Amino acid sequence: MRKTWLLGFGFFSISLGWSLYNGFVPFFLDNYITSTALIGFLMTIDNYIALFLQPFIGQLSDRTRTRFGRRMPYLLIGVPLAALFYTLIPLHTGLVSLLIFMLCMNLSMAVFRSPTIALMPDITPDHKRTKANGIINFMGGCGAILAFSIGSYLFSVDETLPFIAVSIIFLITLWIVFKHIKEHRDSLSYTETIVPKINYKEELNSSTLYLLAAIFFWFIAIQGMEALFTLYGVNELGLSKSASAFSLTFFSLSFVISAIPSGLLGAKIGKKKVILLGVIGLIVAFLLLNWVASVFYLRAILFLGGIFWAFVNINAYPFIVSTGSEKSFGTRTGLYYLISSLAAITSPPALGYLIDLFGFSVLFLAAAGSLMVALFFISRVKEHEDHVIGS
């Protein structure tokens, strides 16, 4: 598990970057744009890019062979570029430069995201993947906590500071992963032979399709909530920008606390059962949040919601990987992010449009409704396919 903890630094930087991006970039856009729906749309531009790039790069990394490995070259290219453009975002001089820096940063992130995540099943046996995913998501949750806590403080001092800090952390974590993860040595199935191009149709069995549908609808709920929550806190509850962003720390904190236990629980009683429990819990939490007016209860329910989100998210990626063959880890990682990107494209502008029509109180009702659809699809996944994997 030592290698998993070290790999977790890569996930730490990804989560830190996205959390800060979702928390504070809407405020930059709000300086130029009055429509919440349009802000929501602009926050999804990166996902349109990821929609095409991440599945392609995930599959390409399955077939890449270099002296650095098959995943590492994408990290070596993407991470430094992401750090550069992340630093430039708060230094924008207008809407056009802001959008250009956002676009370039997200292009860079799309280059290394799928290969970074695909490294986990590369170096981890099947029966240890839920625990390993718990560890790397624990690290990712720590990144989110830093984004919403220390990041909130830095943002209140100077809006450029958290972005510069994240860029530095990007480069440090790249050095850690590059120094300690050697694919030729650590990968369970690495060979120098170029494997055939994988046919997506061969990978889409019935359980995979139902699971991808469930993933789509629970990401509709979570990504929409995260993208618009800071504006919700300011406009609906009257919180300051920093206090609104800080409230999401409680969601991330409980996710971190629950990440490793969720992976262990999934390994013990099955990924599907734990995911079902998590989706049901999130539905209840989001319905309660719709009627909360107190900051104390808001943060308490967000804390509870983070636990249930850990049940879902920690077990979802190992579940989707386990329904295919070892030769397709990068491809299935790309499919996973293809679906989450589709959700991210759909959710913020759709929820933003509902908010424009009905007010911010509709945010959590819509999220709960999407989770109910996810509950239907995950219930149709055949549990026995949880453990079916080719060799």
Short mmCIF file of C-alpha atoms in Angstrom, two decimals:
data_model
loop_
_atom_site.label_atom_id
_atom_site.label_comp_id
_atom_site.label_asym_id
_atom_site.label_seq_id
_atom_site.Cartn_x
_atom_site.Cartn_y
_atom_site.Cartn_z
CA MET A 1 0.00 0.00 0.00
CA ARG A 2 3.03 2.33 0.20
CA LYS A 3 2.87 2.90 -3.56
CA THR A 4 -0.84 3.66 -3.28
CA TRP A 5 -0.20 6.38 -0.69
CA LEU A 6 2.48 7.88 -2.92
CA LEU A 7 0.17 7.74 -5.95
CA GLY A 8 -2.41 9.47 -3.77
CA PHE A 9 -0.41 12.68 -4.11
CA GLY A 10 -1.40 12.78 -7.77
CA PHE A 11 -5.06 12.50 -6.86
CA PHE A 12 -4.49 15.04 -4.07
CA SER A 13 -3.35 17.67 -6.57
CA ILE A 14 -6.21 16.91 -9.00
CA SER A 15 -8.84 17.22 -6.26
CA LEU A 16 -7.21 20.33 -4.82
CA GLY A 17 -7.17 21.98 -8.23
CA TRP A 18 -10.77 21.16 -9.13
CA SER A 19 -12.16 22.06 -5.70
CA LEU A 20 -10.52 25.47 -5.76
CA TYR A 21 -11.57 25.96 -9.38
CA ASN A 22 -15.23 25.13 -8.66
CA GLY A 23 -15.25 27.17 -5.49
CA PHE A 24 -13.73 30.44 -6.69
CA VAL A 25 -13.79 30.72 -10.50
CA PRO A 26 -17.60 31.37 -10.45
CA PHE A 27 -16.84 34.56 -8.51
CA PHE A 28 -14.53 35.75 -11.31
CA LEU A 29 -17.23 34.99 -13.89
CA ASP A 30 -19.83 36.73 -11.72
CA ASN A 31 -17.90 39.99 -12.17
CA TYR A 32 -18.78 39.95 -15.88
CA ILE A 33 -21.95 37.85 -16.21
CA THR A 34 -25.36 38.24 -14.52
CA SER A 35 -26.99 34.95 -15.63
CA THR A 36 -26.43 31.97 -13.31
CA ALA A 37 -27.24 29.63 -16.19
CA LEU A 38 -24.50 31.17 -18.34
CA ILE A 39 -22.01 30.98 -15.47
CA GLY A 40 -22.97 27.33 -15.05
CA PHE A 41 -22.41 26.75 -18.77
CA LEU A 42 -18.99 28.41 -18.74
CA MET A 43 -17.99 26.27 -15.76
CA THR A 44 -18.56 23.22 -17.98
CA ILE A 45 -16.37 24.24 -20.92
CA ASP A 46 -13.62 22.03 -19.54
CA ASN A 47 -15.96 19.06 -19.59
CA TYR A 48 -16.68 19.49 -23.29
CA ILE A 49 -12.95 19.13 -23.81
CA ALA A 50 -12.72 16.22 -21.40
CA LEU A 51 -15.65 14.55 -23.15
CA PHE A 52 -13.42 13.90 -26.15
CA LEU A 53 -9.91 13.98 -24.72
CA GLN A 54 -10.14 11.82 -21.58
CA PRO A 55 -11.54 8.62 -23.18
CA PHE A 56 -9.08 9.04 -26.07
CA ILE A 57 -6.11 9.67 -23.79
CA GLY A 58 -7.14 6.87 -21.43
CA GLN A 59 -7.22 4.42 -24.34
CA LEU A 60 -4.04 5.89 -25.83
CA SER A 61 -2.21 5.41 -22.53
CA ASP A 62 -3.21 1.70 -22.58
CA ARG A 63 -1.23 1.42 -25.82
CA THR A 64 1.66 3.78 -24.99
CA ARG A 65 5.11 2.32 -24.29
CA THR A 66 8.03 4.61 -23.38
CA ARG A 67 11.05 4.41 -21.10
CA PHE A 68 8.98 6.36 -18.54
CA GLY A 69 6.05 3.94 -18.79
CA ARG A 70 2.64 4.23 -20.40
CA ARG A 71 0.91 6.69 -18.01
CA MET A 72 3.81 8.84 -16.79
CA PRO A 73 4.49 10.74 -20.06
CA TYR A 74 1.03 12.28 -19.86
CA LEU A 75 1.71 13.51 -16.33
CA LEU A 76 5.07 14.97 -17.34
CA ILE A 77 3.42 16.99 -20.11
CA GLY A 78 0.07 17.91 -18.54
CA VAL A 79 0.95 18.83 -14.96
CA PRO A 80 3.46 21.65 -15.67
CA LEU A 81 1.12 23.18 -18.25
CA ALA A 82 -1.81 23.00 -15.83
CA ALA A 83 0.30 24.70 -13.15
CA LEU A 84 1.18 27.54 -15.53
CA PHE A 85 -2.38 28.30 -16.63
CA TYR A 86 -3.78 27.83 -13.11
CA THR A 87 -1.50 30.65 -11.98
CA LEU A 88 -2.73 32.87 -14.81
CA ILE A 89 -6.48 32.49 -14.07
CA PRO A 90 -6.69 35.12 -11.28
CA LEU A 91 -4.36 37.40 -13.29
CA HIS A 92 -6.92 37.79 -16.09
CA THR A 93 -7.61 41.30 -17.35
CA GLY A 94 -11.12 40.70 -18.69
CA LEU A 95 -13.65 38.03 -19.60
CA VAL A 96 -11.81 36.97 -22.77
CA SER A 97 -8.46 36.41 -21.04
CA LEU A 98 -10.23 34.63 -18.16
CA LEU A 99 -11.92 32.22 -20.58
CA ILE A 100 -8.65 31.60 -22.46
CA PHE A 101 -6.78 30.76 -19.25
CA MET A 102 -9.64 28.52 -18.07
CA LEU A 103 -9.67 26.71 -21.41
CA CYS A 104 -5.91 26.14 -21.49
CA MET A 105 -5.80 25.00 -17.87
CA ASN A 106 -8.56 22.46 -18.43
CA LEU A 107 -6.98 21.16 -21.62
CA SER A 108 -3.82 20.54 -19.61
CA MET A 109 -5.73 18.80 -16.80
CA ALA A 110 -7.48 16.53 -19.32
CA VAL A 111 -4.09 15.33 -20.59
CA PHE A 112 -3.05 13.73 -17.29
CA ARG A 113 -6.24 13.01 -15.35
CA SER A 114 -7.18 9.60 -16.80
CA PRO A 115 -3.59 8.26 -16.89
CA THR A 116 -3.08 9.30 -13.25
CA ILE A 117 -6.18 7.46 -12.06
CA ALA A 118 -5.44 4.42 -14.27
CA LEU A 119 -2.15 3.97 -12.42
CA MET A 120 -4.09 2.70 -9.38
CA PRO A 121 -5.44 -0.53 -10.93
CA ASP A 122 -2.13 -0.89 -12.81
CA ILE A 123 -0.21 -1.32 -9.55
CA THR A 124 -2.97 -2.79 -7.32
CA PRO A 125 -4.44 -6.35 -7.29
CA ASP A 126 -8.21 -6.56 -7.82
CA HIS A 127 -9.06 -7.56 -4.23
CA LYS A 128 -7.23 -4.52 -2.85
CA ARG A 129 -8.65 -1.88 -5.21
CA THR A 130 -11.52 -0.63 -3.04
CA LYS A 131 -9.07 -0.07 -0.18
CA ALA A 132 -6.61 1.56 -2.57
CA ASN A 133 -9.34 3.79 -3.99
CA GLY A 134 -10.23 4.73 -0.43
CA ILE A 135 -6.64 5.79 0.16
CA ILE A 136 -6.27 7.89 -2.99
CA ASN A 137 -9.67 9.49 -2.37
CA PHE A 138 -8.62 10.17 1.21
CA MET A 139 -5.72 12.10 -0.28
CA GLY A 140 -8.08 13.77 -2.72
CA GLY A 141 -10.39 14.76 0.12
CA CYS A 142 -7.44 16.30 1.94
CA GLY A 143 -6.89 18.39 -1.18
CA ALA A 144 -10.50 19.54 -1.15
CA ILE A 145 -10.26 20.47 2.54
CA LEU A 146 -7.19 22.58 1.84
CA ALA A 147 -8.99 24.24 -1.07
CA PHE A 148 -12.06 25.22 0.97
CA SER A 149 -10.35 26.03 4.28
CA ILE A 150 -6.85 27.43 3.72
CA GLY A 151 -7.86 28.34 0.17
CA SER A 152 -10.78 30.39 1.50
CA TYR A 153 -8.46 32.27 3.85
CA LEU A 154 -5.89 32.95 1.14
CA PHE A 155 -8.64 34.08 -1.24
CA SER A 156 -9.86 36.61 1.36
CA VAL A 157 -6.31 37.99 1.66
CA ASP A 158 -5.51 38.08 -2.05
CA GLU A 159 -7.47 36.35 -4.80
CA THR A 160 -4.26 35.26 -6.57
CA LEU A 161 -2.70 33.47 -3.58
CA PRO A 162 -4.64 30.17 -3.57
CA PHE A 163 -4.09 29.72 -7.30
CA ILE A 164 -0.35 30.27 -7.01
CA ALA A 165 -0.20 27.87 -4.05
CA VAL A 166 -2.05 25.16 -6.00
CA SER A 167 0.30 25.55 -8.96
CA ILE A 168 3.30 24.99 -6.71
CA ILE A 169 1.63 21.92 -5.17
CA PHE A 170 1.00 20.55 -8.70
CA LEU A 171 4.74 20.57 -9.40
CA ILE A 172 5.68 19.11 -6.01
CA THR A 173 3.23 16.22 -6.34
CA LEU A 174 4.45 15.49 -9.87
CA TRP A 175 7.98 15.16 -8.52
CA ILE A 176 6.78 12.79 -5.74
CA VAL A 177 4.87 10.52 -8.12
CA PHE A 178 7.61 10.52 -10.78
CA LYS A 179 10.31 9.72 -8.23
CA HIS A 180 8.52 6.85 -6.49
CA ILE A 181 6.26 5.19 -9.10
CA LYS A 182 8.19 3.27 -11.77
CA GLU A 183 5.78 1.56 -14.12
CA HIS A 184 8.27 -0.98 -15.50
CA ARG A 185 8.84 -2.15 -11.91
CA ASP A 186 5.49 -1.58 -10.20
CA SER A 187 2.81 -2.34 -12.81
CA LEU A 188 1.19 -5.77 -12.44
CA SER A 189 0.73 -6.36 -16.17
CA TYR A 190 3.17 -4.00 -17.90
CA THR A 191 4.77 -5.34 -21.08
CA GLU A 192 6.74 -3.70 -23.83
CA THR A 193 4.37 -5.10 -26.48
CA ILE A 194 1.91 -2.68 -28.01
CA VAL A 195 -1.55 -4.04 -27.25
CA PRO A 196 -4.33 -3.92 -29.87
CA LYS A 197 -6.68 -0.96 -29.93
CA ILE A 198 -9.62 -1.73 -27.65
CA ASN A 199 -13.15 -1.87 -29.00
CA TYR A 200 -15.54 0.04 -26.72
CA LYS A 201 -18.42 -2.24 -27.74
CA GLU A 202 -16.62 -5.22 -26.24
CA GLU A 203 -16.41 -3.44 -22.91
CA LEU A 204 -20.07 -2.41 -22.63
CA ASN A 205 -21.77 -5.40 -21.00
CA SER A 206 -25.18 -4.87 -19.38
CA SER A 207 -23.85 -4.24 -15.88
CA THR A 208 -21.37 -1.71 -17.23
CA LEU A 209 -24.13 0.19 -19.04
CA TYR A 210 -26.39 0.31 -15.97
CA LEU A 211 -23.46 1.33 -13.80
CA LEU A 212 -22.44 4.09 -16.22
CA ALA A 213 -26.03 5.39 -16.18
CA ALA A 214 -26.04 5.44 -12.37
CA ILE A 215 -22.67 7.24 -12.36
CA PHE A 216 -24.07 9.84 -14.75
CA PHE A 217 -27.05 10.69 -12.55
CA TRP A 218 -25.23 10.82 -9.23
CA PHE A 219 -22.60 13.06 -10.79
CA ILE A 220 -25.44 15.28 -12.08
CA ALA A 221 -26.37 15.80 -8.43
CA ILE A 222 -22.89 16.19 -6.95
CA GLN A 223 -21.18 18.23 -9.66
CA GLY A 224 -24.14 20.56 -10.01
CA MET A 225 -24.21 21.09 -6.26
CA GLU A 226 -20.46 21.74 -6.04
CA ALA A 227 -20.39 24.11 -9.02
CA LEU A 228 -23.26 26.27 -7.74
CA PHE A 229 -23.08 25.86 -3.96
CA THR A 230 -20.92 28.91 -3.27
CA LEU A 231 -23.42 31.11 -5.14
CA TYR A 232 -26.25 29.33 -3.25
CA GLY A 233 -24.64 30.19 0.09
CA VAL A 234 -24.21 33.85 -0.85
CA ASN A 235 -27.62 34.40 -2.48
CA GLU A 236 -29.91 32.08 -0.51
CA LEU A 237 -28.33 32.08 2.97
CA GLY A 238 -26.62 35.48 2.91
CA LEU A 239 -23.15 34.08 3.64
CA SER A 240 -19.95 35.80 2.62
CA LYS A 241 -18.03 34.33 -0.30
CA SER A 242 -15.36 32.83 1.98
CA ALA A 243 -17.93 31.50 4.50
CA SER A 244 -19.94 29.89 1.70
CA ALA A 245 -16.85 28.16 0.30
CA PHE A 246 -15.76 27.17 3.81
CA SER A 247 -19.08 25.37 4.35
CA LEU A 248 -18.09 22.86 1.67
CA THR A 249 -15.12 21.96 3.89
CA PHE A 250 -17.51 19.95 6.06
CA PHE A 251 -18.63 17.88 3.07
CA SER A 252 -15.01 17.26 2.13
CA LEU A 253 -13.90 16.61 5.73
CA SER A 254 -16.39 13.81 6.29
CA PHE A 255 -15.52 12.39 2.86
CA VAL A 256 -11.88 12.21 3.93
CA ILE A 257 -12.73 10.58 7.27
CA SER A 258 -14.95 8.02 5.54
CA ALA A 259 -12.82 7.29 2.46
CA ILE A 260 -10.71 4.41 3.76
CA PRO A 261 -13.53 2.84 5.87
CA SER A 262 -15.79 3.00 2.78
CA GLY A 263 -13.22 1.07 0.75
CA LEU A 264 -12.83 -1.54 3.48
CA LEU A 265 -16.61 -1.86 3.79
CA GLY A 266 -16.96 -2.30 0.03
CA ALA A 267 -14.34 -5.06 0.08
CA LYS A 268 -16.14 -6.80 2.95
CA ILE A 269 -19.83 -6.67 1.99
CA GLY A 270 -19.68 -5.75 -1.70
CA LYS A 271 -19.36 -2.55 -3.69
CA LYS A 272 -22.98 -2.48 -4.82
CA LYS A 273 -24.44 -2.68 -1.31
CA VAL A 274 -22.28 0.16 -0.05
CA ILE A 275 -23.10 2.30 -3.09
CA LEU A 276 -26.85 1.71 -2.58
CA LEU A 277 -26.59 2.80 1.04
CA GLY A 278 -24.65 5.91 -0.01
CA VAL A 279 -27.13 6.97 -2.71
CA ILE A 280 -30.10 6.59 -0.34
CA GLY A 281 -28.29 8.59 2.34
CA LEU A 282 -27.46 11.38 -0.13
CA ILE A 283 -31.10 11.61 -1.21
CA VAL A 284 -32.18 12.13 2.41
CA ALA A 285 -29.39 14.65 3.07
CA PHE A 286 -30.16 16.72 -0.04
CA LEU A 287 -33.87 16.79 0.73
CA LEU A 288 -33.08 18.07 4.23
CA LEU A 289 -30.72 20.74 2.86
CA ASN A 290 -33.57 22.21 0.85
CA TRP A 291 -35.23 23.45 4.05
CA VAL A 292 -32.15 24.44 6.05
CA ALA A 293 -31.70 28.11 6.93
CA SER A 294 -29.18 27.79 9.78
CA VAL A 295 -25.47 27.69 8.97
CA PHE A 296 -24.93 25.17 11.79
CA TYR A 297 -27.46 22.69 10.39
CA LEU A 298 -26.28 23.37 6.84
CA ARG A 299 -22.75 22.32 7.74
CA ALA A 300 -23.93 19.39 9.89
CA ILE A 301 -25.95 17.92 7.01
CA LEU A 302 -23.13 18.58 4.55
CA PHE A 303 -20.88 16.63 6.92
CA LEU A 304 -23.35 13.72 6.88
CA GLY A 305 -23.68 13.97 3.10
CA GLY A 306 -19.91 13.67 2.71
CA ILE A 307 -19.99 10.30 4.47
CA PHE A 308 -22.62 8.95 2.09
CA TRP A 309 -20.77 10.40 -0.91
CA ALA A 310 -17.69 8.45 0.20
CA PHE A 311 -19.77 5.25 0.19
CA VAL A 312 -20.68 5.93 -3.43
CA ASN A 313 -17.54 7.46 -4.88
CA ILE A 314 -14.93 5.22 -3.27
CA ASN A 315 -16.56 2.05 -4.59
CA ALA A 316 -17.70 3.32 -8.01
CA TYR A 317 -14.37 3.39 -9.84
CA PRO A 318 -13.21 -0.09 -8.66
CA PHE A 319 -16.70 -1.32 -9.59
CA ILE A 320 -16.48 -0.02 -13.17
CA VAL A 321 -12.93 -1.39 -13.56
CA SER A 322 -13.98 -4.82 -12.24
CA THR A 323 -16.62 -5.30 -14.96
CA GLY A 324 -13.98 -5.40 -17.70
CA SER A 325 -10.60 -6.89 -18.55
CA GLU A 326 -7.13 -5.94 -17.35
CA LYS A 327 -6.11 -4.74 -20.81
CA SER A 328 -8.74 -1.97 -20.63
CA PHE A 329 -7.99 -0.13 -17.35
CA GLY A 330 -7.16 3.11 -19.16
CA THR A 331 -10.12 2.72 -21.49
CA ARG A 332 -12.57 2.10 -18.64
CA THR A 333 -11.05 5.00 -16.72
CA GLY A 334 -11.74 7.12 -19.79
CA LEU A 335 -15.34 5.84 -19.91
CA TYR A 336 -15.75 6.71 -16.23
CA TYR A 337 -14.61 10.27 -16.86
CA LEU A 338 -16.55 10.46 -20.12
CA ILE A 339 -19.76 9.89 -18.15
CA SER A 340 -18.78 12.23 -15.32
CA SER A 341 -17.91 14.88 -17.93
CA LEU A 342 -21.29 14.44 -19.60
CA ALA A 343 -22.89 14.98 -16.21
CA ALA A 344 -20.76 18.03 -15.55
CA ILE A 345 -21.75 19.47 -18.93
CA THR A 346 -25.43 18.86 -18.30
CA SER A 347 -25.77 19.67 -14.63
CA PRO A 348 -24.55 23.23 -13.88
CA PRO A 349 -26.32 24.95 -16.80
CA ALA A 350 -29.50 22.89 -16.26
CA LEU A 351 -29.58 23.55 -12.53
CA GLY A 352 -28.56 27.16 -13.18
CA TYR A 353 -31.54 27.51 -15.52
CA LEU A 354 -33.87 26.08 -12.85
CA ILE A 355 -32.39 28.52 -10.35
CA ASP A 356 -33.03 31.40 -12.74
CA LEU A 357 -36.67 30.27 -12.96
CA PHE A 358 -37.44 29.21 -9.38
CA GLY A 359 -34.69 30.54 -7.17
CA PHE A 360 -31.77 28.87 -5.40
CA SER A 361 -34.04 26.74 -3.20
CA VAL A 362 -34.60 24.37 -6.15
CA LEU A 363 -30.91 23.33 -6.19
CA PHE A 364 -31.10 20.49 -3.68
CA LEU A 365 -34.54 19.28 -4.80
CA ALA A 366 -33.22 18.80 -8.33
CA ALA A 367 -30.09 17.08 -7.00
CA ALA A 368 -32.18 14.67 -4.91
CA GLY A 369 -34.32 13.85 -7.94
CA SER A 370 -31.25 12.96 -9.99
CA LEU A 371 -30.01 10.70 -7.20
CA MET A 372 -33.34 8.84 -7.26
CA VAL A 373 -32.76 8.04 -10.93
CA ALA A 374 -29.23 6.87 -10.08
CA LEU A 375 -30.71 4.62 -7.39
CA PHE A 376 -32.90 2.93 -10.00
CA PHE A 377 -29.96 2.18 -12.31
CA ILE A 378 -27.52 0.97 -9.67
CA SER A 379 -30.17 -1.43 -8.38
CA ARG A 380 -30.19 -3.09 -11.85
CA VAL A 381 -26.46 -3.85 -11.87
CA LYS A 382 -25.83 -7.59 -11.47
CA GLU A 383 -23.87 -8.05 -8.29
CA HIS A 384 -22.00 -11.14 -9.45
CA GLU A 385 -20.27 -9.08 -12.17
CA ASP A 386 -18.59 -7.09 -9.40
CA HIS A 387 -15.93 -9.79 -9.31
CA VAL A 388 -15.76 -10.76 -12.99
CA ILE A 389 -12.49 -9.63 -14.54
CA GLY A 390 -10.53 -11.06 -17.39
CA SER A 391 -6.92 -12.03 -17.08
#
